[in-house]
PDB file of C-alpha atoms in Angstrom:
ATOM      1  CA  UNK A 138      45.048 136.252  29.786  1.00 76.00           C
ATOM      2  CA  UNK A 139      44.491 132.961  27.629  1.00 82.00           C
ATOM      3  CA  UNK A 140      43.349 129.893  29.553  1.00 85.00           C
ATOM      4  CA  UNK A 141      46.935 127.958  29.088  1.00 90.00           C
ATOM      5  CA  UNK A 142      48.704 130.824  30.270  1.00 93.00           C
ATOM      6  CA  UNK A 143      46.685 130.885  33.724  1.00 95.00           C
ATOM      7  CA  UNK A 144      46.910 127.196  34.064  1.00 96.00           C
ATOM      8  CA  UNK A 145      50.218 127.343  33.774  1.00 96.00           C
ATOM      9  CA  UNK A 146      51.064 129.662  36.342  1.00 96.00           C
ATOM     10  CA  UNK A 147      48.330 128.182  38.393  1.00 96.00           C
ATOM     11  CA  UNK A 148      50.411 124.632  38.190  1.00 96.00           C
ATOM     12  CA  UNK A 149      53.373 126.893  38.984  1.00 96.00           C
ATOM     13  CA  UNK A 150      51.992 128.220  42.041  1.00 96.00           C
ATOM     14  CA  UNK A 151      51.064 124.652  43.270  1.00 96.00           C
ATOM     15  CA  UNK A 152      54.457 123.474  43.091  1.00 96.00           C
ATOM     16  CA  UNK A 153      56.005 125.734  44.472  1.00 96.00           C
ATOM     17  CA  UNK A 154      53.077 126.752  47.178  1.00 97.00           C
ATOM     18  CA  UNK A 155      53.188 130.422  46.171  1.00 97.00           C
ATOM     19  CA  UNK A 156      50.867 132.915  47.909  1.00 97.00           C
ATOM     20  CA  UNK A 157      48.835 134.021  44.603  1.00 97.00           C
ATOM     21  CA  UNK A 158      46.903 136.911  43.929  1.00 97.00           C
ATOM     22  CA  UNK A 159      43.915 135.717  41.946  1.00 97.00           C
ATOM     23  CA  UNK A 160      41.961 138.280  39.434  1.00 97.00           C
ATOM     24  CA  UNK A 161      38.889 137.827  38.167  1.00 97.00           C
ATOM     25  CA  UNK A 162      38.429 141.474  36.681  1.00 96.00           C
ATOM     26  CA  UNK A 163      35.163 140.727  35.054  1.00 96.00           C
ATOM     27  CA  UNK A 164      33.211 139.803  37.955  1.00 97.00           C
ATOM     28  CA  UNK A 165      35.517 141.112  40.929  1.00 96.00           C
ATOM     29  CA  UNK A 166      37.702 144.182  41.517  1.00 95.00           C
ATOM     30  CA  UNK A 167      39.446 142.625  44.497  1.00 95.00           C
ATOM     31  CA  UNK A 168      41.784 140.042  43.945  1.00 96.00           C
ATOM     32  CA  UNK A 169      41.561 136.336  46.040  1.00 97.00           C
ATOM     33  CA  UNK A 170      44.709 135.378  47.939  1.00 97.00           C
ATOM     34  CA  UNK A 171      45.259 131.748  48.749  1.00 98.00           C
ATOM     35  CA  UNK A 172      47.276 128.691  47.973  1.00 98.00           C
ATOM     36  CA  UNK A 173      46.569 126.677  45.267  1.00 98.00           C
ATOM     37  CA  UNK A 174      45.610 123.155  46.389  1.00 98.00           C
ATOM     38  CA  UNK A 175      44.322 121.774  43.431  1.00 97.00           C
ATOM     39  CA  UNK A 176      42.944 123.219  40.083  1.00 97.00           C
ATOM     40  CA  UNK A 177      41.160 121.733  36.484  1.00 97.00           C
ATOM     41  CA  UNK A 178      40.235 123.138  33.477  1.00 96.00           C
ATOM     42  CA  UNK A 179      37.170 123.920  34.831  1.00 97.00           C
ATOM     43  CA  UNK A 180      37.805 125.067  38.764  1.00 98.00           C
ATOM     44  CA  UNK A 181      40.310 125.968  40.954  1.00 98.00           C
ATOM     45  CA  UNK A 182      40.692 124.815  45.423  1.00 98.00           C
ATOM     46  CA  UNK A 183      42.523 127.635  47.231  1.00 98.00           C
ATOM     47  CA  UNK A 184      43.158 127.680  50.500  1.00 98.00           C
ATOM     48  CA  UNK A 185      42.258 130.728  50.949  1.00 98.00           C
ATOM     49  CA  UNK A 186      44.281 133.940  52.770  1.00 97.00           C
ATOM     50  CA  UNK A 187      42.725 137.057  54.349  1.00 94.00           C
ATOM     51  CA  UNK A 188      44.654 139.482  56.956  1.00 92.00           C
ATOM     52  CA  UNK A 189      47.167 136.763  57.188  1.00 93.00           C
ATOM     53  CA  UNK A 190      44.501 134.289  58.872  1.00 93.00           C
ATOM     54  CA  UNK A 191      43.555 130.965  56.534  1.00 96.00           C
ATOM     55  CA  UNK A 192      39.979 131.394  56.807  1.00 96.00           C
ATOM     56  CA  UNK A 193      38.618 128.415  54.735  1.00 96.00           C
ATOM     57  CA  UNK A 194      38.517 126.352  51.503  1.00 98.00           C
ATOM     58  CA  UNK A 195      37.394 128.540  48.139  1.00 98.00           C
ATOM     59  CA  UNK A 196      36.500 127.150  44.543  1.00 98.00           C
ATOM     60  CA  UNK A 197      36.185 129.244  41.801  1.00 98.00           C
ATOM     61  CA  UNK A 198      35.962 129.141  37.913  1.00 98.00           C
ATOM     62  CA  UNK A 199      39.065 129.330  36.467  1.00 97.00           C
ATOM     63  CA  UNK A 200      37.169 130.855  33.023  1.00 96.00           C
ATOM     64  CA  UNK A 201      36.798 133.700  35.365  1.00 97.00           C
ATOM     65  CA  UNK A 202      40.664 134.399  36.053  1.00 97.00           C
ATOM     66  CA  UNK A 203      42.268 136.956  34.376  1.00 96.00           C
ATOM     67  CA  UNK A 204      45.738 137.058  36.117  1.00 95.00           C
ATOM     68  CA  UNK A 205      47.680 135.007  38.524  1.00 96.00           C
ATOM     69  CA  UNK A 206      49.656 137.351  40.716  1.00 94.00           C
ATOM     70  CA  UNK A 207      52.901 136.640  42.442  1.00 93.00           C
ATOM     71  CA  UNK A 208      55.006 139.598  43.378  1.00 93.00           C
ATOM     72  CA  UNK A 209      57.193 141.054  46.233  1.00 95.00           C
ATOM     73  CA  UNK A 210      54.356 141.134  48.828  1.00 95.00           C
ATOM     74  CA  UNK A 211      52.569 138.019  48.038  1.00 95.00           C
ATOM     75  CA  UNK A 212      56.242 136.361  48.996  1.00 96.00           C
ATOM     76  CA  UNK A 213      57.086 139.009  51.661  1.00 96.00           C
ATOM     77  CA  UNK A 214      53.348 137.689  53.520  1.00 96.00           C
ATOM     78  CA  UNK A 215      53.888 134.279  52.578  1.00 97.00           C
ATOM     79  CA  UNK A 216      57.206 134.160  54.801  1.00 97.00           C
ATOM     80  CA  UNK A 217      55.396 136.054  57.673  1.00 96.00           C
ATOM     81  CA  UNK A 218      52.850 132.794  57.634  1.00 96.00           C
ATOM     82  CA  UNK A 219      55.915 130.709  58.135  1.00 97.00           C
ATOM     83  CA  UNK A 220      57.197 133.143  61.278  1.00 97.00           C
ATOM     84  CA  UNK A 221      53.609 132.757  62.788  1.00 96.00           C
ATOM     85  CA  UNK A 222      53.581 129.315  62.317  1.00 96.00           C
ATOM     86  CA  UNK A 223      50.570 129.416  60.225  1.00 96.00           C
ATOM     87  CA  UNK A 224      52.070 128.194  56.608  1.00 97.00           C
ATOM     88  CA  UNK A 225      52.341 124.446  58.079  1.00 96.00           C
ATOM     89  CA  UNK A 226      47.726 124.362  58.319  1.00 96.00           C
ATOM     90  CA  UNK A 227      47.987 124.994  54.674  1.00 97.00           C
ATOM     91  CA  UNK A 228      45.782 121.711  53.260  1.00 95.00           C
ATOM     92  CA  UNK A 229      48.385 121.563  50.361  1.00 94.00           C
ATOM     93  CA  UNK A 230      47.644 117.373  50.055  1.00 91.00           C
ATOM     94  CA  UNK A 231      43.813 117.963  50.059  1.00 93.00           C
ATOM     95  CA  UNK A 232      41.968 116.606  46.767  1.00 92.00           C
ATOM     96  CA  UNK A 233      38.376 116.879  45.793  1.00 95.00           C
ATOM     97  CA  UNK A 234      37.366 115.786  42.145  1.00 97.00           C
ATOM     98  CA  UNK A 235      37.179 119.175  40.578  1.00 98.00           C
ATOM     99  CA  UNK A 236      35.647 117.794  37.266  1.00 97.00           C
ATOM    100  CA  UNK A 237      32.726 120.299  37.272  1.00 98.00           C
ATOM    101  CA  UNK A 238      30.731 122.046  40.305  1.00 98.00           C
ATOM    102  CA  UNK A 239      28.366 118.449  40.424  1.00 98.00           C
ATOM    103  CA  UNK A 240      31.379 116.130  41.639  1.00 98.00           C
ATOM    104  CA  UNK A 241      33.344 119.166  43.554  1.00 98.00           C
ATOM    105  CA  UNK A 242      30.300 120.204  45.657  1.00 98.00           C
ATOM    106  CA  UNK A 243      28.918 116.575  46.586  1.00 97.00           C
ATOM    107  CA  UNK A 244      32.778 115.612  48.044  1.00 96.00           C
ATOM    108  CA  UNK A 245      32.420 118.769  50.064  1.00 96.00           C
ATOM    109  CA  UNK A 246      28.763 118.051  51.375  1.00 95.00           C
ATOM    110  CA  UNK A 247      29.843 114.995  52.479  1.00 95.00           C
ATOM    111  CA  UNK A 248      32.766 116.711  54.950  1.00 95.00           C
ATOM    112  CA  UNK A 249      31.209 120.048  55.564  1.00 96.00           C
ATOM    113  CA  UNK A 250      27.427 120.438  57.065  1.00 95.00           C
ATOM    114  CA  UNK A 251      27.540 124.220  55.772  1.00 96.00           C
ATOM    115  CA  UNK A 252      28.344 125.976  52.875  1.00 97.00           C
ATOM    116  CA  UNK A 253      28.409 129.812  50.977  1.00 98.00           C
ATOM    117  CA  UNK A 254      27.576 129.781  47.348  1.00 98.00           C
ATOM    118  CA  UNK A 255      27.867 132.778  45.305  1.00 98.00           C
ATOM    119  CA  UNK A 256      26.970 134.636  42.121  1.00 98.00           C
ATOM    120  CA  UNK A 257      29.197 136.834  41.340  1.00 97.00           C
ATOM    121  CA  UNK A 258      29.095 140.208  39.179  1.00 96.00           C
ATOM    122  CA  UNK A 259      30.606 143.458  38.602  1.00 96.00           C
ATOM    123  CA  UNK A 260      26.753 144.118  38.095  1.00 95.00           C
ATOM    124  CA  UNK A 261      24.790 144.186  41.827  1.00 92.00           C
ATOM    125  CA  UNK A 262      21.643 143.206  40.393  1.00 93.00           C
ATOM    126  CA  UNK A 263      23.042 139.961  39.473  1.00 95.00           C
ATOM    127  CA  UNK A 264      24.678 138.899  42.472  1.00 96.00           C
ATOM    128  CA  UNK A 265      23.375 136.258  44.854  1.00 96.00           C
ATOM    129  CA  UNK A 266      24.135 134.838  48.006  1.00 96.00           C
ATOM    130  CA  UNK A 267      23.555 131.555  49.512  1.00 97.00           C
ATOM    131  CA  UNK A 268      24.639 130.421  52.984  1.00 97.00           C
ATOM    132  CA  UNK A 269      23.109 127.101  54.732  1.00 97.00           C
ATOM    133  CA  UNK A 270      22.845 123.072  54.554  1.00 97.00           C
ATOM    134  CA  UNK A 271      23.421 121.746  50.940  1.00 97.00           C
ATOM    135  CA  UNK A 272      20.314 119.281  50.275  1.00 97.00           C
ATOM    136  CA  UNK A 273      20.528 117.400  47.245  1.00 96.00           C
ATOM    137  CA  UNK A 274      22.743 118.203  43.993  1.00 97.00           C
ATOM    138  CA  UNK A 275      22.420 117.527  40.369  1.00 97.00           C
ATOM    139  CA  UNK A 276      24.304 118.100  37.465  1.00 97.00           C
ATOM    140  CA  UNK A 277      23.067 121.188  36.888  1.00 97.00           C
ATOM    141  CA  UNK A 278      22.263 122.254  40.265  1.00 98.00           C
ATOM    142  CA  UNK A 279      22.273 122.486  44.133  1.00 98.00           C
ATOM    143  CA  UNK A 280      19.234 123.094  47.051  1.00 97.00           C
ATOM    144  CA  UNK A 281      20.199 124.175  50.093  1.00 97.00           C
ATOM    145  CA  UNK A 282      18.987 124.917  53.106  1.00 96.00           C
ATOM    146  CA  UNK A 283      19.091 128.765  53.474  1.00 95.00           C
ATOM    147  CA  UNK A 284      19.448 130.676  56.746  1.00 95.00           C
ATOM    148  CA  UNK A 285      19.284 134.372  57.512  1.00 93.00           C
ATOM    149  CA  UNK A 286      21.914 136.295  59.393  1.00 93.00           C
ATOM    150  CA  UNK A 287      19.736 135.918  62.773  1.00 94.00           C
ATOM    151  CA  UNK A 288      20.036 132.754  62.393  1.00 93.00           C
ATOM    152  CA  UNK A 289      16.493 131.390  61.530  1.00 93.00           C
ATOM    153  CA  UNK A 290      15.912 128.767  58.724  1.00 95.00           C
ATOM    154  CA  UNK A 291      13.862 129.373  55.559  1.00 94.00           C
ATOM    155  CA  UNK A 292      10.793 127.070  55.100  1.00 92.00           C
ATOM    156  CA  UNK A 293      11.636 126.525  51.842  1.00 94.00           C
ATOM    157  CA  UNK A 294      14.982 125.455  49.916  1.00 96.00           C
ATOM    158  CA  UNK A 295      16.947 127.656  47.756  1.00 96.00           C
ATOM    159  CA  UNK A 296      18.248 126.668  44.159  1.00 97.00           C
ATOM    160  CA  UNK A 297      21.546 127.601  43.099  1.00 98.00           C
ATOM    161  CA  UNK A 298      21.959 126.834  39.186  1.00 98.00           C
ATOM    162  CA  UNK A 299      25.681 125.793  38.209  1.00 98.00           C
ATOM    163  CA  UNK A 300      25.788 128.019  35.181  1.00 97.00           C
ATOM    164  CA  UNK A 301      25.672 131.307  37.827  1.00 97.00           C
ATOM    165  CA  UNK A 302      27.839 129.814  40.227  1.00 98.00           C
ATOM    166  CA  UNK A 303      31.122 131.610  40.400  1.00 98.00           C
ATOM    167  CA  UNK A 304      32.001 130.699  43.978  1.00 98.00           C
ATOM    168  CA  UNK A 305      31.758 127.920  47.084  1.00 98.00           C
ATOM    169  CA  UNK A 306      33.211 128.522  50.110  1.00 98.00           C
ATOM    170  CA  UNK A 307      33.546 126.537  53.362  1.00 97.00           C
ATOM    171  CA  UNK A 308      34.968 126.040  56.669  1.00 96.00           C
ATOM    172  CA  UNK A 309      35.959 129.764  57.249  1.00 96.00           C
ATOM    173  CA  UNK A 310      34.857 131.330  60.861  1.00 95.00           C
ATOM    174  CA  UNK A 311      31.620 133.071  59.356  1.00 96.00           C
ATOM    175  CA  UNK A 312      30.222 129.630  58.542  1.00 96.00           C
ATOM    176  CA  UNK A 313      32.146 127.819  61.447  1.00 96.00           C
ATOM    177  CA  UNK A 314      30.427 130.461  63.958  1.00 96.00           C
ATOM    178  CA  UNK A 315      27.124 129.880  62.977  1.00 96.00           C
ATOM    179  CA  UNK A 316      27.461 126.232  63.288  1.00 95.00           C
ATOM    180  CA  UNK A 317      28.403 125.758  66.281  1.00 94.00           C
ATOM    181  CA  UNK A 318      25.412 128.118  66.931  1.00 95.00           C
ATOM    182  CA  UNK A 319      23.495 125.806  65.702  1.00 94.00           C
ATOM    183  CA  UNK A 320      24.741 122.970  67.323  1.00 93.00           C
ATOM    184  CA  UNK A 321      24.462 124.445  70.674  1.00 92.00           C
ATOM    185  CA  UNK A 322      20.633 125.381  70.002  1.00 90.00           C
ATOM    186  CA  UNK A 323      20.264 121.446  69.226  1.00 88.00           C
ATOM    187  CA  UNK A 324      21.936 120.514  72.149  1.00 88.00           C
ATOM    188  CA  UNK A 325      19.782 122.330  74.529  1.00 85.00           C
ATOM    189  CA  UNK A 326      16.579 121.661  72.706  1.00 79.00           C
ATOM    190  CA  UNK A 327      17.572 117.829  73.484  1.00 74.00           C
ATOM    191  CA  UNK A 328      17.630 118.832  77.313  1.00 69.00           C
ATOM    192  CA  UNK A 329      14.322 118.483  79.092  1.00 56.00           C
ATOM    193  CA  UNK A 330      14.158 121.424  81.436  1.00 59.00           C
ATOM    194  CA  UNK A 331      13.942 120.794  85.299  1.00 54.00           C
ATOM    195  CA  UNK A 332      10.905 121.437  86.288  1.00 52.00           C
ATOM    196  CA  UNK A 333       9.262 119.473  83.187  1.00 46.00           C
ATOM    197  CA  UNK A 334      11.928 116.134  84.865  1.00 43.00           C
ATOM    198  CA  UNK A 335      10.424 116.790  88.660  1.00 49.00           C
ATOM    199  CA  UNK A 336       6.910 117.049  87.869  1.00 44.00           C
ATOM    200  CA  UNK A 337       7.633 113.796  85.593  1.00 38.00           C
ATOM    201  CA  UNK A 338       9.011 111.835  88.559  1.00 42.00           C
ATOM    202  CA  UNK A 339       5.961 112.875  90.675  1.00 42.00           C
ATOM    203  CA  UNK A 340       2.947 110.836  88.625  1.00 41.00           C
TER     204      UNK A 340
END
């Protein structure tokens, strides 16, 4: 589909709020379903839909969309958000600067401690997957702080390079779960345990 066509029914869908189907058939067989918040030339800010849960805010390269989807079922789903009382959390006045990945991602670090970065590909040698605490970012790139999925921090920072980038994600459960993991294990490595305290008071 040529680039005015999707931004066109991208600006469509944002007026009107639409449920959207997003393709990206070169990197992705599965479409992404969302709202539309905000979208550039460059990127596009879903709010993003999955088993009729909002699970999070998604950017993606809109180079990489091949088709913006808005049938039967997209509107059918959209009204059963509205019966569950869900379609009123869409973050429809949310606004980052989506100029390029550099100004996006630093507005987001400075709201959200935690963040999933992907590379995307049709090809699995070429995928990546980055889930932690952004660092530092550049114009051409972003460190972060990388954690496994038992929950222990890498030494060293991970580089994600723009040009790969096809994908950020934050505030969905997976990365909300593992924060407030992480912010209990802080809070109780701030507590001094009992027995340390009593023996304290007796010198």
């Amino acid at each position: 589909m040529p680039r005015q066509s999707v931004l066109k029914q991208l600006a469509q869908a944002h007026d009107e709020q639409q449920l959207v189907g997003l393709k990206r058939k070169a990197i992705d067989r599965n479409p992404k379903y969302g709202f539309v918040l905000d979208f550039s030339k460059k990127l596009v800010f879903l709010h993003y839909v999955y088993d009729f849960h909002l699970d999070g805010l998604r950017i993606l390269r809109t180079k990489d969309i091949s088709g913006v989807r808005v049938g039967k079922t997209n509107m059918f789903q959209k009204q059963l958000l509205q019966d569950e009382g869900l379609f009123k959390t869409v973050e429809f006045g949310k606004r980052i600067d989506l100029t390029n990945w550099e100004t996006a991602l630093s507005q987001l670090m400075a709201t959200y401690p935690m963040l999933i970065l992907e590379y995307e590909s049709l090809n699995h040698k070429e995928t990546d997957f980055f889930i932690g605490a952004p660092l530092r970012c550049t114009s051409r790139s972003l460190s972060i702080r990388y954690f496994d999925g038992a929950g222990r921090w890498l030494d060293q920072p991970s580089t994600v390079h723009f040009s790969k980038l096809t994908c950020c994600q934050v505030n969905n459960n997976y990365l909300n779960t593992y924060q407030r993991y992480f912010e209990r294990q802080a809070a109780q490595s701030t507590r001094r345990p009992k027995h340390v305290a009593k023996k304290a008071r007796s010198l």
